[in-house]
């Protein structure tokens, strides 16, 4: 519907482990679908670009995608940051937050609970919620299956 608020949905993506990237793709795509199901129009650059990266050999780095992602963000009314392990260290998410703040685009931090709930939280709480450890990252690689590494947060 024309005139509806448009949300840019950011989350970390780039990682040396393809299973981590696939897991992140599935998480943000699930969150995006839940938002859409509830009438929240959103654009997820990871949902948009993951298959292009994996199937068409386009780079999966912020350096490659930054110009197009920031162009989309500039056209959105709000930035939602999906708080997932690695979000604080993500070059892309950090740049998107900085861009949003510099351009007076509100930033909201959200948690996604598998297919059921999106919870808005403060930036301070978001910084404390998830800490990505090297052990967790290693476990993703070891347990990667068709379940898309879902168990790394369990």
XYZ file of N, CA, C and O in Angstrom:
616
model
N 0.841 -1.173 0.000
C 0.000 0.000 0.000
C 0.889 1.240 0.000
O 1.792 1.359 0.805
N 0.627 2.133 -0.927
C 1.395 3.364 -1.037
C 1.207 4.211 0.218
O 0.115 4.333 0.739
N 2.295 4.761 0.716
C 2.221 5.603 1.894
C 2.478 4.866 3.197
O 2.537 5.481 4.247
N 2.620 3.557 3.144
C 2.913 2.791 4.353
C 4.362 2.983 4.768
O 5.231 3.199 3.936
N 4.586 2.881 6.047
C 5.935 2.980 6.592
C 6.767 1.793 6.080
O 6.285 0.664 6.038
N 8.008 2.051 5.707
C 8.894 1.002 5.207
C 10.085 0.847 6.145
O 10.767 1.823 6.471
N 10.307 -0.382 6.572
C 11.375 -0.717 7.516
C 12.527 -1.375 6.778
O 12.320 -2.257 5.940
N 13.748 -0.980 7.113
C 14.962 -1.651 6.633
C 15.382 -2.601 7.750
O 15.559 -2.174 8.893
N 15.509 -3.876 7.439
C 15.804 -4.897 8.443
C 17.256 -5.347 8.330
O 17.628 -6.054 7.407
N 18.084 -4.932 9.288
C 19.517 -5.226 9.266
C 19.859 -6.357 10.230
O 19.249 -6.495 11.292
N 20.854 -7.131 9.853
C 21.410 -8.178 10.719
C 22.784 -8.525 10.181
O 23.073 -8.272 9.014
N 23.659 -9.103 10.996
C 24.970 -9.480 10.465
C 24.843 -10.601 9.435
O 23.906 -11.398 9.484
N 25.799 -10.658 8.517
C 25.779 -11.703 7.500
C 27.166 -12.281 7.238
O 27.380 -13.473 7.367
N 28.108 -11.434 6.842
C 29.415 -11.897 6.387
C 30.116 -12.740 7.439
O 30.187 -12.368 8.609
N 30.614 -13.887 7.009
C 31.354 -14.789 7.877
C 32.136 -15.748 6.995
O 31.714 -16.038 5.873
N 33.249 -16.240 7.484
C 34.041 -17.197 6.710
C 33.371 -18.563 6.632
O 33.706 -19.378 5.788
N 32.413 -18.805 7.503
C 31.692 -20.076 7.542
C 30.389 -19.939 6.740
O 29.496 -19.199 7.150
N 30.248 -20.633 5.618
C 29.009 -20.532 4.834
C 27.769 -20.952 5.616
O 26.674 -20.433 5.380
N 27.934 -21.880 6.553
C 26.788 -22.313 7.353
C 26.263 -21.186 8.229
O 25.066 -21.072 8.468
N 27.175 -20.335 8.724
C 26.762 -19.175 9.521
C 25.972 -18.214 8.635
O 24.919 -17.710 9.036
N 26.446 -17.970 7.431
C 25.734 -17.082 6.523
C 24.339 -17.627 6.203
O 23.368 -16.883 6.199
N 24.248 -18.920 5.952
C 22.951 -19.529 5.655
C 22.026 -19.453 6.863
O 20.836 -19.135 6.732
N 22.568 -19.707 8.036
C 21.770 -19.589 9.260
C 21.231 -18.171 9.406
O 20.038 -17.956 9.678
N 22.100 -17.183 9.206
C 21.694 -15.785 9.338
C 20.621 -15.431 8.304
O 19.674 -14.697 8.606
N 20.772 -15.939 7.097
C 19.769 -15.733 6.050
C 18.407 -16.261 6.498
O 17.393 -15.577 6.376
N 18.371 -17.473 7.032
C 17.104 -18.060 7.462
C 16.494 -17.296 8.644
O 15.273 -17.111 8.702
N 17.318 -16.853 9.564
C 16.805 -16.094 10.719
C 16.163 -14.777 10.269
O 15.045 -14.466 10.655
N 16.879 -14.001 9.471
C 16.354 -12.690 9.075
C 15.171 -12.845 8.126
O 14.224 -12.059 8.173
N 15.182 -13.871 7.290
C 14.051 -14.099 6.398
C 12.811 -14.484 7.195
O 11.690 -14.038 6.892
N 12.980 -15.284 8.244
C 11.862 -15.613 9.130
C 11.314 -14.382 9.830
O 10.096 -14.194 9.926
N 12.212 -13.530 10.319
C 11.779 -12.298 10.987
C 11.061 -11.376 9.993
O 10.025 -10.789 10.321
N 11.596 -11.270 8.798
C 10.977 -10.446 7.765
C 9.574 -10.950 7.439
O 8.620 -10.166 7.328
N 9.422 -12.261 7.301
C 8.117 -12.849 6.997
C 7.121 -12.584 8.127
O 5.956 -12.257 7.877
N 7.583 -12.706 9.364
C 6.699 -12.450 10.505
C 6.250 -10.987 10.521
O 5.079 -10.687 10.767
N 7.174 -10.087 10.252
C 6.810 -8.676 10.179
C 5.773 -8.449 9.073
O 4.757 -7.783 9.293
N 6.018 -9.017 7.899
C 5.080 -8.857 6.786
C 3.708 -9.433 7.127
O 2.676 -8.838 6.813
N 3.718 -10.604 7.758
C 2.460 -11.252 8.158
C 1.650 -10.339 9.079
O 0.434 -10.423 9.135
N 2.345 -9.455 9.785
C 1.689 -8.545 10.722
C 1.572 -7.122 10.169
O 1.388 -6.167 10.920
N 1.702 -6.996 8.860
C 1.471 -5.714 8.208
C 2.614 -4.727 8.270
O 2.417 -3.549 7.990
N 3.807 -5.191 8.639
C 4.968 -4.301 8.698
C 5.794 -4.507 7.428
O 6.454 -5.529 7.254
N 5.716 -3.537 6.527
C 6.447 -3.629 5.268
C 7.925 -3.442 5.551
O 8.318 -2.495 6.241
N 8.734 -4.347 5.032
C 10.167 -4.259 5.312
C 10.983 -4.749 4.145
O 10.512 -5.520 3.303
N 12.221 -4.286 4.111
C 13.207 -4.727 3.133
C 14.368 -5.325 3.904
O 14.957 -4.671 4.766
N 14.686 -6.575 3.607
C 15.822 -7.245 4.221
C 16.899 -7.449 3.161
O 16.731 -8.271 2.260
N 18.008 -6.716 3.253
C 19.047 -6.878 2.230
C 19.636 -8.289 2.205
O 20.038 -8.770 1.144
N 19.652 -8.968 3.340
C 20.193 -10.330 3.371
C 19.239 -11.272 2.641
O 19.666 -12.119 1.846
N 17.938 -11.138 2.890
C 16.959 -11.958 2.178
C 17.074 -11.713 0.677
O 17.012 -12.652 -0.119
N 17.274 -10.474 0.291
C 17.389 -10.106 -1.113
C 18.667 -10.639 -1.756
O 18.650 -11.115 -2.882
N 19.777 -10.593 -1.051
C 21.071 -10.837 -1.706
C 21.705 -12.199 -1.428
O 22.644 -12.586 -2.124
N 21.229 -12.947 -0.451
C 21.866 -14.215 -0.084
C 21.962 -15.181 -1.271
O 23.033 -15.723 -1.550
N 20.863 -15.393 -1.970
C 20.889 -16.319 -3.111
C 21.773 -15.798 -4.237
O 22.437 -16.575 -4.921
N 21.792 -14.485 -4.428
C 22.676 -13.914 -5.449
C 24.129 -14.198 -5.092
O 24.939 -14.525 -5.963
N 24.435 -14.075 -3.816
C 25.795 -14.358 -3.347
C 26.134 -15.844 -3.505
O 27.155 -16.204 -4.064
N 25.249 -16.710 -3.029
C 25.539 -18.142 -3.011
C 25.441 -18.788 -4.392
O 26.260 -19.632 -4.737
N 24.455 -18.418 -5.181
C 24.203 -19.096 -6.461
C 24.846 -18.432 -7.670
O 25.047 -19.073 -8.689
N 25.142 -17.150 -7.545
C 25.654 -16.418 -8.703
C 27.038 -15.825 -8.455
O 27.471 -14.927 -9.169
N 27.674 -16.298 -7.406
C 29.060 -15.977 -7.101
C 29.334 -14.486 -6.950
O 30.422 -14.002 -7.260
N 28.348 -13.756 -6.451
C 28.599 -12.366 -6.094
C 29.233 -12.354 -4.708
O 28.926 -13.203 -3.868
N 30.090 -11.385 -4.430
C 30.709 -11.324 -3.102
C 29.653 -11.166 -2.008
O 28.584 -10.596 -2.245
N 29.961 -11.664 -0.823
C 29.052 -11.542 0.317
C 29.562 -10.549 1.327
O 29.245 -10.651 2.504
N 30.326 -9.566 0.887
C 30.973 -8.629 1.805
C 30.281 -7.269 1.808
O 29.615 -6.869 0.843
N 30.473 -6.555 2.896
C 29.936 -5.202 3.010
C 30.530 -4.295 1.946
O 29.841 -3.450 1.382
N 31.807 -4.456 1.643
C 32.435 -3.633 0.609
C 31.667 -3.707 -0.708
O 31.498 -2.710 -1.394
N 31.208 -4.898 -1.057
C 30.475 -5.077 -2.309
C 29.062 -4.519 -2.222
O 28.588 -3.860 -3.145
N 28.348 -4.777 -1.121
C 26.926 -4.461 -1.016
C 26.624 -3.096 -0.395
O 25.476 -2.638 -0.416
N 27.600 -2.416 0.156
C 27.325 -1.196 0.927
C 26.587 -0.121 0.141
O 25.630 0.479 0.657
N 26.984 0.132 -1.074
C 26.354 1.212 -1.831
C 24.872 0.931 -2.076
O 24.018 1.795 -1.860
N 24.550 -0.274 -2.489
C 23.144 -0.599 -2.756
C 22.341 -0.646 -1.452
O 21.208 -0.165 -1.391
N 22.932 -1.205 -0.381
C 22.211 -1.295 0.892
C 21.919 0.085 1.475
O 20.810 0.338 1.957
N 22.894 0.980 1.434
C 22.659 2.321 1.976
C 21.662 3.108 1.123
O 20.918 3.941 1.653
N 21.621 2.830 -0.168
C 20.603 3.470 -1.018
C 19.208 3.021 -0.592
O 18.289 3.841 -0.468
N 19.038 1.719 -0.351
C 17.737 1.232 0.136
C 17.422 1.837 1.509
O 16.303 2.279 1.742
N 18.392 1.844 2.401
C 18.169 2.393 3.739
C 17.751 3.860 3.663
O 16.870 4.298 4.408
N 18.339 4.610 2.752
C 18.002 6.038 2.633
C 16.541 6.252 2.251
O 15.981 7.316 2.500
N 15.919 5.255 1.676
C 14.522 5.361 1.244
C 13.536 4.797 2.274
O 12.329 4.830 2.052
N 14.079 4.281 3.374
C 13.225 3.691 4.412
C 12.933 4.698 5.522
O 13.674 5.661 5.716
N 11.859 4.408 6.260
C 11.426 5.287 7.335
C 12.042 4.937 8.679
O 12.055 5.755 9.593
N 12.522 3.696 8.796
C 13.078 3.244 10.078
C 14.018 2.074 9.821
O 13.838 1.319 8.876
N 15.002 1.956 10.692
C 15.941 0.826 10.663
C 15.630 -0.083 11.841
O 15.610 0.371 12.982
N 15.342 -1.356 11.559
C 15.228 -2.371 12.601
C 16.525 -3.173 12.569
O 16.920 -3.650 11.513
N 17.160 -3.317 13.723
C 18.350 -4.150 13.844
C 17.926 -5.450 14.515
O 17.488 -5.439 15.666
N 18.027 -6.545 13.779
C 17.735 -7.854 14.341
C 18.950 -8.273 15.167
O 20.027 -8.493 14.639
N 18.763 -8.333 16.471
C 19.862 -8.618 17.392
C 20.156 -10.119 17.357
O 19.378 -10.926 17.854
N 21.259 -10.436 16.726
C 21.745 -11.805 16.583
C 23.223 -11.808 16.953
O 23.873 -10.760 16.922
N 23.779 -12.964 17.307
C 25.215 -12.998 17.616
C 26.032 -12.362 16.499
O 25.810 -12.629 15.320
N 26.940 -11.489 16.890
C 27.817 -10.820 15.937
C 27.323 -9.466 15.465
O 28.032 -8.769 14.744
N 26.142 -9.050 15.891
C 25.601 -7.796 15.371
C 26.474 -6.606 15.748
O 26.645 -5.684 14.950
N 27.034 -6.617 16.951
C 27.849 -5.480 17.403
C 29.162 -5.369 16.638
O 29.706 -4.283 16.509
N 29.666 -6.490 16.152
C 30.946 -6.513 15.449
C 30.793 -6.429 13.938
O 31.788 -6.355 13.221
N 29.572 -6.471 13.461
C 29.315 -6.465 12.025
C 29.640 -5.103 11.421
O 29.086 -4.084 11.824
N 30.517 -5.107 10.442
C 30.877 -3.873 9.747
C 29.644 -3.273 9.086
O 29.394 -2.068 9.164
N 28.835 -4.132 8.452
C 27.638 -3.656 7.763
C 26.600 -3.085 8.705
O 26.086 -1.983 8.489
N 26.264 -3.812 9.764
C 25.254 -3.339 10.710
C 25.715 -2.042 11.375
O 24.944 -1.093 11.511
N 26.982 -1.983 11.756
C 27.525 -0.767 12.363
C 27.403 0.418 11.410
O 26.992 1.515 11.809
N 27.725 0.202 10.139
C 27.630 1.273 9.144
C 26.174 1.680 8.909
O 25.875 2.873 8.743
N 25.268 0.699 8.909
C 23.850 1.010 8.708
C 23.297 1.821 9.874
O 22.548 2.793 9.662
N 23.673 1.469 11.088
C 23.236 2.232 12.262
C 23.781 3.656 12.191
O 23.053 4.629 12.412
N 25.052 3.780 11.883
C 25.680 5.107 11.780
C 24.980 5.951 10.711
O 24.642 7.115 10.945
N 24.743 5.362 9.548
C 24.066 6.062 8.457
C 22.676 6.509 8.884
O 22.265 7.652 8.625
N 21.931 5.615 9.524
C 20.576 5.942 9.969
C 20.599 7.118 10.938
O 19.818 8.067 10.796
N 21.478 7.060 11.923
C 21.548 8.136 12.915
C 21.946 9.463 12.270
O 21.397 10.512 12.604
N 22.888 9.418 11.335
C 23.331 10.638 10.649
C 22.233 11.236 9.773
O 22.253 12.425 9.473
N 21.286 10.398 9.342
C 20.226 10.845 8.445
C 18.854 10.889 9.126
O 17.825 10.899 8.449
N 18.876 10.929 10.464
C 17.645 11.042 11.263
C 16.609 9.955 10.957
O 15.408 10.205 10.967
N 17.111 8.750 10.695
C 16.248 7.587 10.504
C 16.219 6.860 11.848
O 17.266 6.465 12.362
N 15.046 6.711 12.455
C 14.977 6.044 13.764
C 15.536 4.616 13.704
O 15.365 3.914 12.705
N 16.188 4.215 14.787
C 16.772 2.875 14.902
C 16.061 2.138 16.028
O 15.955 2.650 17.144
N 15.569 0.945 15.726
C 14.896 0.099 16.702
C 15.590 -1.260 16.719
O 15.898 -1.818 15.666
N 15.836 -1.782 17.912
C 16.485 -3.090 18.080
C 15.411 -4.117 18.391
O 14.530 -3.869 19.222
N 15.470 -5.268 17.699
C 14.441 -6.289 17.889
C 15.056 -7.667 18.112
O 16.157 -7.961 17.654
N 14.315 -8.488 18.842
C 14.632 -9.908 19.004
C 13.561 -10.692 18.261
O 12.395 -10.294 18.244
N 13.942 -11.803 17.673
C 13.009 -12.647 16.927
C 12.932 -14.001 17.600
O 13.944 -14.660 17.799
N 11.728 -14.382 17.967
C 11.481 -15.685 18.574
C 10.742 -16.543 17.565
O 9.549 -16.360 17.357
N 11.454 -17.435 16.907
C 10.931 -18.365 15.904
C 9.443 -18.285 15.605
O 8.627 -18.827 16.341
N 9.120 -17.653 14.521
C 7.780 -17.647 13.949
C 6.669 -17.089 14.833
O 5.509 -17.231 14.499
N 6.997 -16.508 15.988
C 5.882 -16.106 16.827
C 5.951 -14.679 17.356
O 4.925 -14.020 17.427
N 7.114 -14.202 17.732
C 7.178 -12.937 18.449
C 8.366 -12.104 17.984
O 9.460 -12.617 17.771
N 8.113 -10.818 17.833
C 9.180 -9.834 17.634
C 9.125 -8.935 18.862
O 8.068 -8.403 19.207
N 10.238 -8.788 19.552
C 10.296 -7.983 20.763
C 11.205 -6.787 20.520
O 12.358 -6.962 20.130
N 10.686 -5.582 20.760
C 11.518 -4.385 20.661
C 12.259 -4.208 21.975
O 11.684 -4.362 23.051
N 13.557 -3.893 21.886
C 14.375 -3.681 23.078
C 15.217 -2.426 22.890
O 15.375 -1.935 21.778
N 15.779 -1.929 23.978
C 16.637 -0.747 23.906
C 18.009 -1.127 23.365
O 18.407 -2.294 23.396
N 18.740 -0.135 22.889
C 20.096 -0.374 22.398
C 20.975 -0.928 23.526
O 21.774 -1.838 23.310
N 20.818 -0.395 24.733
C 21.630 -0.857 25.860
C 21.380 -2.340 26.143
O 22.304 -3.105 26.374
N 20.109 -2.742 26.120
C 19.798 -4.159 26.343
C 20.316 -5.010 25.186
O 20.819 -6.106 25.393
N 20.189 -4.496 23.970
C 20.665 -5.239 22.797
C 22.153 -5.538 22.916
O 22.614 -6.606 22.534
N 22.912 -4.602 23.471
C 24.350 -4.802 23.605
C 24.685 -5.891 24.619
O 25.766 -6.447 24.606
N 23.743 -6.212 25.509
C 23.987 -7.220 26.535
C 23.376 -8.578 26.201
O 23.725 -9.575 26.812
N 22.444 -8.627 25.252
C 21.665 -9.838 25.011
C 22.496 -10.997 24.492
O 22.461 -12.082 25.043
N 23.213 -10.788 23.415
C 23.912 -11.897 22.771
C 25.397 -11.599 22.619
O 25.771 -10.575 22.086
N 26.187 -12.481 23.089
C 27.629 -12.383 22.900
C 28.072 -13.564 22.056
O 27.850 -14.712 22.421
N 28.646 -13.283 20.930
C 29.125 -14.317 20.022
C 30.488 -14.787 20.506
O 31.413 -14.005 20.609
N 30.605 -16.051 20.800
C 31.894 -16.578 21.223
C 32.477 -17.424 20.110
O 31.766 -17.938 19.251
N 33.782 -17.585 20.125
C 34.432 -18.435 19.128
C 33.936 -19.874 19.254
O 33.802 -20.576 18.264
N 33.630 -20.304 20.477
C 33.130 -21.666 20.670
C 31.776 -21.851 19.992
O 31.544 -22.846 19.322
N 30.876 -20.871 20.147
C 29.568 -20.968 19.492
C 29.732 -21.011 17.981
O 29.081 -21.788 17.298
N 30.632 -20.186 17.458
C 30.866 -20.150 16.026
C 31.406 -21.496 15.543
O 30.990 -22.007 14.506
N 32.290 -22.081 16.312
C 32.839 -23.385 15.960
C 31.740 -24.446 15.977
O 31.679 -25.308 15.108
N 30.840 -24.365 16.947
C 29.749 -25.331 17.047
C 28.826 -25.252 15.845
O 28.281 -26.252 15.404
N 28.650 -24.084 15.268
C 27.821 -23.952 14.079
C 28.429 -24.777 12.959
O 27.747 -25.536 12.286
N 29.725 -24.634 12.755
C 30.390 -25.379 11.695
C 30.274 -26.871 11.916
O 30.056 -27.641 10.986
N 30.409 -27.313 13.161
C 30.383 -28.739 13.464
C 28.989 -29.336 13.387
O 28.829 -30.517 13.100
N 27.968 -28.524 13.642
C 26.612 -29.063 13.693
C 25.766 -28.669 12.491
O 24.567 -28.923 12.473
N 26.375 -28.056 11.486
C 25.609 -27.612 10.323
C 24.942 -28.806 9.645
O 25.578 -29.784 9.302
N 23.639 -28.686 9.498
C 22.854 -29.731 8.839
C 21.770 -29.040 8.049
O 21.780 -27.821 7.897
N 20.818 -29.789 7.575
C 19.686 -29.185 6.885
C 18.818 -28.361 7.823
O 17.903 -27.684 7.392
N 19.105 -28.413 9.125
C 18.379 -27.583 10.083
C 18.930 -26.164 10.100
O 18.502 -25.337 10.875
N 19.883 -25.884 9.249
C 20.442 -24.540 9.097
C 21.066 -24.006 10.382
O 20.882 -22.853 10.732
N 21.767 -24.837 11.086
C 22.524 -24.440 12.269
C 21.638 -23.882 13.375
O 22.100 -23.111 14.200
N 20.380 -24.235 13.427
C 19.470 -23.654 14.407
C 19.930 -23.876 15.839
O 19.637 -23.085 16.704
N 20.645 -24.944 16.091
C 20.967 -25.277 17.459
C 22.089 -24.430 18.061
O 22.398 -24.592 19.207
N 22.663 -23.508 17.327
C 23.767 -22.769 17.904
C 23.325 -21.806 18.995
O 24.118 -21.405 19.829
N 22.060 -21.457 19.033
C 21.568 -20.590 20.110
C 20.965 -21.372 21.258
O 20.648 -20.819 22.283
N 20.761 -22.663 21.075
C 20.118 -23.477 22.104
C 21.077 -23.786 23.237
O 22.246 -23.834 23.088
